[in-house]
CSV table of C-alpha atoms in Angstrom, one decimal:
chain,number,residue,atom,x,y,z
A,597,MET,CA,1.9,-18.5,-15.6
A,598,GLY,CA,4.2,-17.7,-12.7
A,599,TYR,CA,3.4,-14.5,-11.2
A,600,GLU,CA,5.3,-14.9,-8.1
A,601,GLU,CA,8.8,-13.8,-8.1
A,602,ALA,CA,11.7,-15.7,-6.9
A,603,GLY,CA,12.3,-15.7,-3.5
A,604,ARG,CA,9.0,-15.0,-2.1
A,605,ASP,CA,8.2,-18.3,-0.8
A,606,ARG,CA,11.2,-18.1,1.7
A,607,SER,CA,10.1,-18.6,5.2
A,608,ALA,CA,12.6,-15.9,6.5
A,609,GLU,CA,15.4,-13.8,5.4
A,610,PRO,CA,18.8,-15.8,5.2
A,611,SER,CA,20.5,-13.3,7.3
A,612,SER,CA,17.8,-13.3,10.1
A,613,GLY,CA,16.3,-15.7,12.2
A,614,VAL,CA,13.2,-14.1,12.4
A,615,PRO,CA,10.1,-16.3,11.4
A,616,ALA,CA,8.0,-15.2,8.3
A,617,ALA,CA,5.1,-14.4,10.5
A,618,VAL,CA,6.9,-11.9,12.4
A,619,LEU,CA,8.4,-10.5,9.3
A,620,ASP,CA,5.0,-10.0,7.8
A,621,ASN,CA,3.9,-7.9,10.6
A,622,VAL,CA,7.3,-5.8,10.7
A,623,PHE,CA,7.9,-5.2,7.2
A,624,ASP,CA,5.8,-3.8,4.3
A,625,ASP,CA,7.0,-6.6,2.2
A,626,PRO,CA,8.6,-9.6,4.0
A,627,THR,CA,11.2,-10.2,1.3
A,628,HIS,CA,12.4,-6.6,0.3
A,629,GLY,CA,10.4,-4.3,2.7
A,630,GLU,CA,11.6,-1.3,4.9
A,631,PRO,CA,11.3,-1.9,8.6
A,632,GLY,CA,8.5,0.0,10.4
A,633,ARG,CA,5.3,1.8,9.4
A,634,ASP,CA,4.9,4.7,6.9
A,635,ARG,CA,4.7,8.2,8.6
A,636,ILE,CA,1.3,9.9,8.0
A,637,GLY,CA,2.4,13.2,9.5
A,638,VAL,CA,3.8,14.3,6.1
A,639,HIS,CA,0.5,13.8,4.3
A,640,LEU,CA,-1.5,15.5,7.2
A,641,GLY,CA,0.9,18.6,7.0
A,642,TRP,CA,0.4,18.7,3.3
A,643,GLU,CA,-3.2,18.6,3.7
A,644,LEU,CA,-3.2,21.5,6.1
A,645,LEU,CA,-1.5,23.5,3.2
A,646,LEU,CA,-4.3,22.5,0.7
A,647,LEU,CA,-7.0,23.5,3.3
A,648,ALA,CA,-5.4,26.9,3.6
A,649,GLY,CA,-5.0,27.4,-0.1
A,650,LEU,CA,-8.7,26.4,-0.4
A,651,ALA,CA,-9.8,28.9,2.3
A,652,VAL,CA,-7.8,31.7,0.7
A,653,VAL,CA,-9.1,31.0,-3.0
A,654,SER,CA,-12.8,30.6,-1.6
A,655,TRP,CA,-12.5,34.0,0.1
A,656,LEU,CA,-11.0,35.6,-3.2
A,657,LEU,CA,-13.8,34.2,-5.1
A,658,TRP,CA,-16.7,35.3,-2.6
A,659,ARG,CA,-14.9,38.8,-2.7
A,660,GLU,CA,-15.0,38.8,-6.4
A,661,ASP,CA,-18.5,37.8,-6.9
A,662,PRO,CA,-20.5,36.6,-3.8
A,663,ALA,CA,-23.3,35.3,-6.2
A,664,ALA,CA,-20.8,32.7,-7.5
A,665,VAL,CA,-21.3,30.7,-4.2
A,666,ARG,CA,-24.9,31.0,-3.9
A,667,ASP,CA,-28.2,29.0,-5.1
A,668,GLU,CA,-27.9,27.7,-8.6
A,669,ASN,CA,-24.3,28.8,-9.2
A,670,LEU,CA,-23.1,26.9,-5.9
A,671,ARG,CA,-25.0,23.8,-7.3
A,672,THR,CA,-23.3,24.0,-10.6
A,673,LEU,CA,-20.1,24.4,-8.7
A,674,LEU,CA,-20.5,21.4,-6.7
A,675,ILE,CA,-21.5,19.3,-9.8
A,676,ASP,CA,-18.4,20.3,-11.5
A,677,ALA,CA,-16.5,19.3,-8.2
A,678,VAL,CA,-18.1,16.0,-8.3
A,679,GLY,CA,-17.1,15.4,-12.0
A,680,LEU,CA,-13.5,16.4,-11.6
A,681,GLY,CA,-13.4,14.3,-8.4
A,682,LEU,CA,-14.6,11.2,-10.0
A,683,LEU,CA,-12.0,11.7,-12.7
A,684,ALA,CA,-9.2,12.4,-10.1
A,685,LEU,CA,-10.4,9.4,-8.1
A,686,ALA,CA,-9.9,7.3,-11.3
A,687,ALA,CA,-6.3,8.8,-11.7
A,688,GLY,CA,-5.5,8.3,-8.1
A,689,LEU,CA,-6.6,4.9,-7.7
A,690,SER,CA,-4.4,3.8,-10.7
A,691,LEU,CA,-1.5,5.8,-9.4
A,692,ARG,CA,-2.0,4.0,-5.8
A,693,THR,CA,-1.5,0.5,-7.6
A,694,ALA,CA,1.5,1.8,-9.4
A,695,ALA,CA,-0.2,1.3,-12.7
A,696,PRO,CA,-1.3,4.9,-14.0
A,697,ASN,CA,-4.3,5.1,-16.2
A,698,LEU,CA,-3.8,7.9,-18.8
A,699,ALA,CA,-6.7,6.9,-20.6
A,700,VAL,CA,-9.3,8.5,-18.2
A,701,GLY,CA,-9.5,11.8,-20.1
A,702,PRO,CA,-10.4,10.2,-23.4
A,703,ILE,CA,-12.6,7.7,-21.8
A,704,ALA,CA,-14.6,10.7,-20.1
A,705,VAL,CA,-15.0,12.5,-23.5
A,706,ALA,CA,-16.1,9.3,-25.2
A,707,ALA,CA,-18.7,8.8,-22.4
A,708,ALA,CA,-20.0,12.3,-22.6
A,709,LEU,CA,-20.4,12.0,-26.3
A,710,HIS,CA,-22.3,8.9,-26.1
A,711,TYR,CA,-24.7,10.6,-23.3
A,712,ALA,CA,-25.1,13.6,-25.6
A,713,GLU,CA,-26.2,11.3,-28.5
A,714,GLN,CA,-28.3,8.8,-26.6
A,715,GLY,CA,-29.6,11.0,-23.6
A,716,ASP,CA,-33.1,11.3,-25.1
A,717,ARG,CA,-33.6,7.5,-24.4
A,718,GLY,CA,-33.3,8.3,-20.6
A,719,LEU,CA,-30.7,8.0,-18.2
A,720,PRO,CA,-30.6,4.2,-17.3
A,721,GLU,CA,-30.6,3.5,-21.1
A,722,SER,CA,-27.8,5.9,-21.9
A,723,LEU,CA,-25.8,5.2,-18.8
A,724,GLY,CA,-25.8,1.5,-18.7
A,725,PRO,CA,-24.2,0.7,-22.0
A,726,ALA,CA,-21.4,3.4,-21.3
A,727,VAL,CA,-20.5,1.8,-18.1
A,728,ALA,CA,-20.6,-1.7,-19.6
A,729,VAL,CA,-18.4,-0.6,-22.2
A,730,ALA,CA,-16.0,1.2,-20.1
A,731,ALA,CA,-15.8,-1.9,-17.7
A,732,VAL,CA,-15.0,-4.1,-20.8
A,733,GLY,CA,-12.4,-1.7,-21.9
A,734,GLY,CA,-11.0,-1.5,-18.3
A,735,LEU,CA,-10.7,-5.2,-18.2
A,736,ALA,CA,-8.8,-5.5,-21.6
A,737,LEU,CA,-6.4,-2.8,-20.4
A,738,ALA,CA,-5.9,-4.7,-17.0
A,739,LEU,CA,-5.2,-7.9,-18.9
A,740,ALA,CA,-2.7,-6.2,-21.0
A,741,VAL,CA,-1.0,-4.8,-17.9
A,742,VAL,CA,-0.9,-7.8,-15.7
A,743,VAL,CA,-0.5,-10.6,-18.2
A,744,LEU,CA,2.1,-9.1,-20.3
A,745,HIS,CA,3.5,-7.2,-17.1
A,746,VAL,CA,4.0,-4.0,-18.9
A,747,PRO,CA,3.9,-0.4,-17.4
A,748,GLY,CA,0.4,0.8,-17.0
A,749,TRP,CA,1.1,4.2,-18.3
A,750,ALA,CA,2.3,2.7,-21.7
A,751,ALA,CA,-0.9,0.3,-22.1
A,752,SER,CA,-3.3,2.9,-21.0
A,753,LEU,CA,-1.7,5.3,-23.6
A,754,ALA,CA,-2.3,2.7,-26.5
A,755,GLY,CA,-5.9,2.3,-25.0
A,756,ALA,CA,-6.3,6.4,-25.2
A,757,ALA,CA,-5.2,6.3,-28.7
A,758,ALA,CA,-7.9,3.8,-29.4
A,759,VAL,CA,-10.7,5.7,-27.7
A,760,VAL,CA,-9.4,9.0,-29.4
A,761,VAL,CA,-9.9,7.2,-32.7
A,762,TYR,CA,-13.6,6.5,-31.7
A,763,ILE,CA,-13.9,10.3,-30.5
A,764,GLU,CA,-12.7,11.6,-34.0
A,765,ARG,CA,-15.4,9.8,-35.9
A,766,ARG,CA,-17.5,13.1,-35.0
A,767,SER,CA,-16.5,16.1,-36.8
A,768,ALA,CA,-18.7,18.5,-34.8
A,769,PRO,CA,-19.7,19.2,-31.3
A,770,VAL,CA,-22.7,17.1,-30.2
A,771,LEU,CA,-25.7,18.8,-28.3
A,772,VAL,CA,-27.0,16.9,-25.1
A,773,GLN,CA,-30.3,15.5,-25.9
A,774,GLY,CA,-31.2,14.2,-22.3
A,775,ASP,CA,-33.1,16.3,-19.9
A,776,TYR,CA,-31.5,14.9,-16.8
A,777,ASP,CA,-30.2,17.9,-14.5
A,778,PRO,CA,-28.0,16.8,-11.7
A,779,ARG,CA,-28.0,20.0,-10.1
A,780,GLY,CA,-31.1,18.9,-8.3
A,781,SER,CA,-29.3,16.5,-6.2
A,782,ALA,CA,-25.9,18.4,-6.1
A,783,GLY,CA,-25.6,18.4,-2.4
A,784,TYR,CA,-26.3,14.7,-2.3
A,785,LEU,CA,-23.7,13.7,-5.1
A,786,PHE,CA,-21.2,16.0,-3.4
A,787,ALA,CA,-21.7,14.4,0.0
A,788,GLY,CA,-21.2,11.0,-1.8
A,789,PHE,CA,-18.2,11.9,-3.4
A,790,ALA,CA,-16.6,13.4,-0.2
A,791,ALA,CA,-17.5,10.2,1.7
A,792,VAL,CA,-15.9,8.0,-1.0
A,793,ALA,CA,-12.7,10.1,-1.2
A,794,VAL,CA,-12.2,10.4,2.7
A,795,LEU,CA,-13.2,6.7,3.5
A,796,GLY,CA,-10.8,5.5,0.6
A,797,GLY,CA,-8.0,7.8,2.3
A,798,LEU,CA,-8.6,6.3,5.5
A,799,PHE,CA,-8.7,2.8,4.5
A,800,GLY,CA,-5.5,3.5,2.3
A,801,ALA,CA,-3.8,4.7,5.5
A,802,ILE,CA,-4.2,1.2,7.1
A,803,ARG,CA,-0.9,-0.7,6.7
A,804,ALA,CA,-2.4,-3.9,5.4
A,805,ILE,CA,-4.5,-2.3,2.8
A,806,ARG,CA,-2.0,0.2,1.6
A,807,ARG,CA,0.6,-2.8,1.3
A,808,LEU,CA,-2.3,-4.8,-0.6
A,809,VAL,CA,-3.2,-1.9,-3.1
A,810,GLY,CA,0.3,-1.1,-3.8
A,811,ARG,CA,1.9,-4.5,-4.1
A,812,TYR,CA,2.3,-4.0,-7.8
A,813,ARG,CA,4.8,-1.3,-7.0
A,814,PRO,CA,8.4,-2.3,-8.1
A,815,ILE,CA,11.0,-3.1,-5.4
A,816,ALA,CA,14.0,-4.2,-7.5
A,817,ASP,CA,13.9,-4.8,-11.4
A,818,PRO,CA,10.6,-3.2,-12.6
A,819,ALA,CA,10.2,-5.9,-15.2
A,820,ARG,CA,9.9,-8.9,-12.5
A,821,ARG,CA,6.4,-9.8,-11.7
A,822,ARG,CA,5.1,-9.0,-8.3
A,823,GLY,CA,2.7,-11.9,-7.8
A,824,ALA,CA,-0.7,-13.1,-8.5
A,825,VAL,CA,-2.1,-11.1,-5.8
A,826,ALA,CA,-0.6,-7.9,-7.1
A,827,ALA,CA,-1.9,-8.8,-10.6
A,828,VAL,CA,-5.5,-9.4,-9.3
A,829,VAL,CA,-5.7,-6.1,-7.3
A,830,THR,CA,-4.0,-4.0,-10.1
A,831,ALA,CA,-6.5,-5.4,-12.6
A,832,ALA,CA,-9.4,-4.6,-10.3
A,833,ALA,CA,-8.3,-0.9,-10.0
A,834,LEU,CA,-7.9,-0.4,-13.6
A,835,VAL,CA,-11.6,-1.5,-14.2
A,836,VAL,CA,-12.9,0.6,-11.5
A,837,SER,CA,-10.8,3.5,-12.9
A,838,THR,CA,-12.3,3.3,-16.3
A,839,VAL,CA,-15.8,3.1,-14.9
A,840,LEU,CA,-15.3,6.0,-12.7
A,841,ALA,CA,-13.9,8.0,-15.7
A,842,ALA,CA,-17.1,7.2,-17.7
A,843,LEU,CA,-19.2,8.5,-14.9
A,844,ALA,CA,-17.3,11.5,-14.6
A,845,GLY,CA,-17.7,12.4,-18.3
A,846,ILE,CA,-21.4,11.9,-18.2
A,847,LEU,CA,-21.9,13.9,-15.1
A,848,LEU,CA,-19.9,16.8,-16.7
A,849,ALA,CA,-21.8,16.6,-19.8
A,850,ALA,CA,-25.2,16.7,-18.1
A,851,ASN,CA,-24.1,19.6,-16.1
A,852,ASP,CA,-22.7,21.7,-18.9
A,853,PRO,CA,-25.6,23.5,-21.1
A,854,GLY,CA,-23.3,23.7,-24.0
A,855,PRO,CA,-22.6,21.1,-26.7
A,856,VAL,CA,-19.9,18.4,-26.0
A,857,ALA,CA,-16.8,18.8,-28.2
A,858,PRO,CA,-15.2,15.9,-29.8
A,859,THR,CA,-11.7,16.5,-28.4
A,860,SER,CA,-8.9,14.1,-27.6
A,861,GLY,CA,-9.3,14.4,-23.7
A,862,LEU,CA,-5.8,14.3,-23.1
A,863,ASP,CA,-6.1,17.8,-21.3
A,864,TRP,CA,-8.4,16.0,-18.9
A,865,THR,CA,-6.0,13.2,-18.2
A,866,VAL,CA,-3.4,15.9,-17.2
A,867,LEU,CA,-5.9,17.6,-15.2
A,868,ALA,CA,-6.8,14.4,-13.4
A,869,VAL,CA,-3.4,13.2,-12.8
A,870,GLY,CA,-2.3,16.6,-11.5
A,871,VAL,CA,-5.1,16.7,-9.1
A,872,ALA,CA,-4.4,13.4,-7.9
A,873,MET,CA,-0.6,14.1,-7.3
A,874,LEU,CA,-1.6,17.5,-5.8
A,875,ALA,CA,-3.7,15.5,-3.2
A,876,GLY,CA,-0.4,13.9,-2.1
A,877,THR,CA,-0.7,10.6,-4.0
A,878,SER,CA,2.8,9.4,-4.8
A,879,ALA,CA,3.6,9.0,-8.5
A,880,TYR,CA,5.6,5.8,-7.4
A,881,GLY,CA,2.5,4.1,-6.1
A,882,ARG,CA,1.2,3.0,-2.8
A,883,ARG,CA,1.5,6.0,-0.6
A,884,GLY,CA,-1.4,8.6,-0.3
A,885,GLY,CA,-3.1,11.0,2.0
A,886,VAL,CA,-6.6,10.9,3.9
A,887,PHE,CA,-8.2,14.3,3.0
A,888,GLY,CA,-6.0,15.3,0.2
A,889,MET,CA,-8.2,14.3,-2.6
A,890,LEU,CA,-11.2,16.2,-1.4
A,891,LEU,CA,-9.3,19.3,-0.7
A,892,ALA,CA,-7.3,19.3,-3.9
A,893,VAL,CA,-10.5,18.8,-6.0
A,894,GLY,CA,-12.0,21.8,-4.0
A,895,LEU,CA,-9.0,24.0,-4.6
A,896,VAL,CA,-8.9,23.4,-8.4
A,897,THR,CA,-12.4,23.6,-8.8
A,898,VAL,CA,-12.9,26.9,-6.8
A,899,PHE,CA,-9.7,28.3,-8.6
A,900,GLN,CA,-11.1,27.6,-12.0
A,901,VAL,CA,-14.3,29.6,-11.2
A,902,TYR,CA,-12.3,32.4,-9.8
A,903,ALA,CA,-10.2,32.7,-12.8
A,904,SER,CA,-13.3,32.7,-15.0
A,905,GLU,CA,-14.6,35.6,-12.8
A,906,ARG,CA,-11.4,37.5,-13.2
A,907,GLY,CA,-11.6,37.1,-17.1
A,908,TRP,CA,-8.5,34.7,-17.2
A,909,THR,CA,-8.4,32.3,-20.0
A,910,LEU,CA,-6.8,29.2,-18.4
A,911,SER,CA,-7.4,25.8,-20.1
A,912,ASN,CA,-7.2,22.5,-18.6
A,913,TRP,CA,-3.5,22.1,-20.0
A,914,VAL,CA,-2.5,25.1,-18.0
A,915,VAL,CA,-4.2,24.1,-14.8
A,916,GLY,CA,-3.3,20.6,-14.9
A,917,GLY,CA,0.3,21.3,-15.8
A,918,ALA,CA,0.5,23.4,-12.9
A,919,ALA,CA,-1.1,21.0,-10.5
A,920,LEU,CA,1.0,18.2,-12.0
A,921,GLY,CA,4.2,20.4,-11.2
A,922,VAL,CA,3.2,21.0,-7.7
A,923,GLY,CA,2.3,17.3,-7.3
A,924,LEU,CA,5.6,16.3,-8.5
A,925,LEU,CA,7.0,18.3,-5.3
A,926,ALA,CA,4.3,16.7,-3.2
A,927,THR,CA,5.6,13.1,-4.4
A,928,ARG,CA,9.3,13.9,-3.4
A,929,LEU,CA,8.0,15.3,0.1
A,930,VAL,CA,6.0,12.2,0.4
A,931,GLU,CA,8.7,9.7,-0.6
A,932,THR,CA,11.3,11.4,1.4
A,933,LEU,CA,9.5,12.2,4.6
A,934,GLY,CA,6.9,9.5,4.7
A,935,ARG,CA,9.0,6.5,4.5
A,936,PRO,CA,9.7,4.7,7.9
A,937,ARG,CA,12.4,6.1,10.2
A,938,THR,CA,15.8,4.7,9.5
A,939,GLY,CA,17.7,3.0,12.4
A,940,ARG,CA,14.4,2.3,14.5
A,941,PRO,CA,13.0,-0.8,13.3
A,942,GLU,CA,10.1,-2.2,15.2
A,943,ARG,CA,10.9,-5.1,17.6
A,944,PRO,CA,9.4,-8.5,16.8
A,945,GLU,CA,6.9,-9.7,19.0
A,946,PRO,CA,7.9,-13.1,20.7
A,947,VAL,CA,6.4,-16.1,18.8
A,948,GLY,CA,4.8,-19.0,20.8
A,949,ASP,CA,4.8,-22.7,19.6
A,950,GLY,CA,1.8,-22.4,17.3
A,951,THR,CA,-0.2,-25.3,17.9
A,952,ILE,CA,-0.5,-25.8,21.6
A,953,SER,CA,0.4,-22.4,22.6
A,954,SER,CA,-1.6,-20.7,25.4
A,955,GLY,CA,0.3,-17.7,25.8
A,956,TRP,CA,3.6,-19.1,27.0
A,957,THR,CA,6.8,-18.6,25.0
A,958,THR,CA,9.4,-21.3,24.4
A,959,PRO,CA,12.8,-20.6,25.4
A,960,GLN,CA,15.1,-19.7,22.6
A,961,PRO,CA,18.0,-22.2,22.0
A,962,GLN,CA,21.4,-21.1,22.6
A,963,SER,CA,23.9,-20.6,20.0
A,964,VAL,CA,26.2,-23.5,19.3
A,965,ASP,CA,28.8,-21.7,17.5
A,966,ASN,CA,31.1,-21.8,20.7
A,967,TRP,CA,30.8,-25.3,21.5
A,968,PRO,CA,32.3,-26.9,23.3
A,969,PRO,CA,32.4,-24.4,26.1
A,970,THR,CA,35.5,-22.5,26.9
A,971,LEU,CA,37.1,-23.4,30.1
A,972,PRO,CA,38.0,-20.5,32.4
A,973,THR,CA,41.6,-19.4,32.4
A,974,GLN,CA,43.8,-20.3,35.2
A,975,ALA,CA,46.4,-18.2,36.9
A,976,ALA,CA,49.9,-18.9,35.8
A,977,PRO,CA,51.8,-20.4,38.7
A,978,GLN,CA,54.2,-18.4,40.4
A,979,PRO,CA,58.0,-19.2,39.8
A,980,ILE,CA,59.8,-20.7,43.0
A,981,ASP,CA,62.8,-19.2,44.1
A,982,PRO,CA,65.4,-22.0,45.1
A,983,TRP,CA,67.2,-19.7,47.6
A,984,ARG,CA,64.1,-19.1,49.6
A,985,ASP,CA,63.2,-22.9,49.6
A,986,PRO,CA,62.5,-23.9,53.3
A,987,ARG,CA,64.9,-26.8,53.0
A,988,TRP,CA,67.8,-24.3,53.3
A,989,GLU,CA,66.5,-23.3,56.7
A,990,ASP,CA,65.2,-26.7,58.4
A,991,GLY,CA,67.1,-29.3,56.7
A,992,PRO,CA,70.8,-30.7,57.8
A,993,ARG,CA,73.7,-28.8,56.4
A,994,ARG,CA,76.3,-30.8,54.8
A,995,TRP,CA,79.2,-29.2,56.5
A,996,ASP,CA,77.7,-29.8,59.9
A,997,THR,CA,77.6,-33.7,59.0
A,998,ASP,CA,81.2,-33.7,57.8
A,999,GLU,CA,82.7,-32.1,61.1
A,1000,ARG,CA,81.2,-35.0,63.1
């Protein structure tokens, strides 16, 4: 099946004499890219705002109830942050590949219900099947997206509907049967999540990796295929996204002493996508920050605890909707201020002869548009005044001859 779009095999743009190797280093997409590198400064500025917000909300929570950030309560808060972080990473990864996975919330609820029912068999026996089923479901979703080349949000919404049907088979909440308590290793789990989030952001800031991950992002007609490489990367991202969502659901279920309610889980999808966009991930794909995911997850988690301490009843719909609204503003800032500077393209580096080059460059051929060369323009001859001809001074006069 032809994944490559027309014109991708061209060695250079028709209007430029720059070789394809140089275009590949200068442009994010050699065929339709913008000259220059994305500006990361806008992401760092946005992350400073997130850091300030996290500091303010944390101070308000400590002022309201210092016990909420100590001992057992602190470990519970960290596990909640890891669960929400895994769910936000699942949504953010699919957003970076321009194929948003809207099924992450229902998948998390389905995995939580499975763990609640099978937890008494042990963590490996209950975790393994849930992860395997999630991977198979993610693969089916990925094939639907990349083979049919349909929008990820539409295909994942259909997948979410299928998962909701599985959830609705239960008419009452399910009490967790397992005895696994993740709070004993809360520090290690949070450190692992923080490392994954920051390292993922750092790798995503590298131009080659960012271009590879965001290759599925449309550049012209969104219905045109973006190539086999884009299809493989997007499929892998969707599979990893579903697995992360299942792990998040199991972790949240194990951290909550209450039963797991058989809800649709779409409110968790809104919350996860909202947190991912609040972190600075563009809704159009490809662009994203470095520390934004960690800071946004911490901000939302601490705010939810603070709201509970103040007696505010805020559901995931409210918090997720607010985060989504602010995330739309962040997307606009990222897309407007994070694109390469206009009018200042990077100059291509000189290219050698390729096979026998040892650092020398071959002279560039001169243009033949003006061949043959134009001769220099000669000065126009000055007109001769016949009355100042020397003959009138030196030659013999006719009247002198006649007198003789």
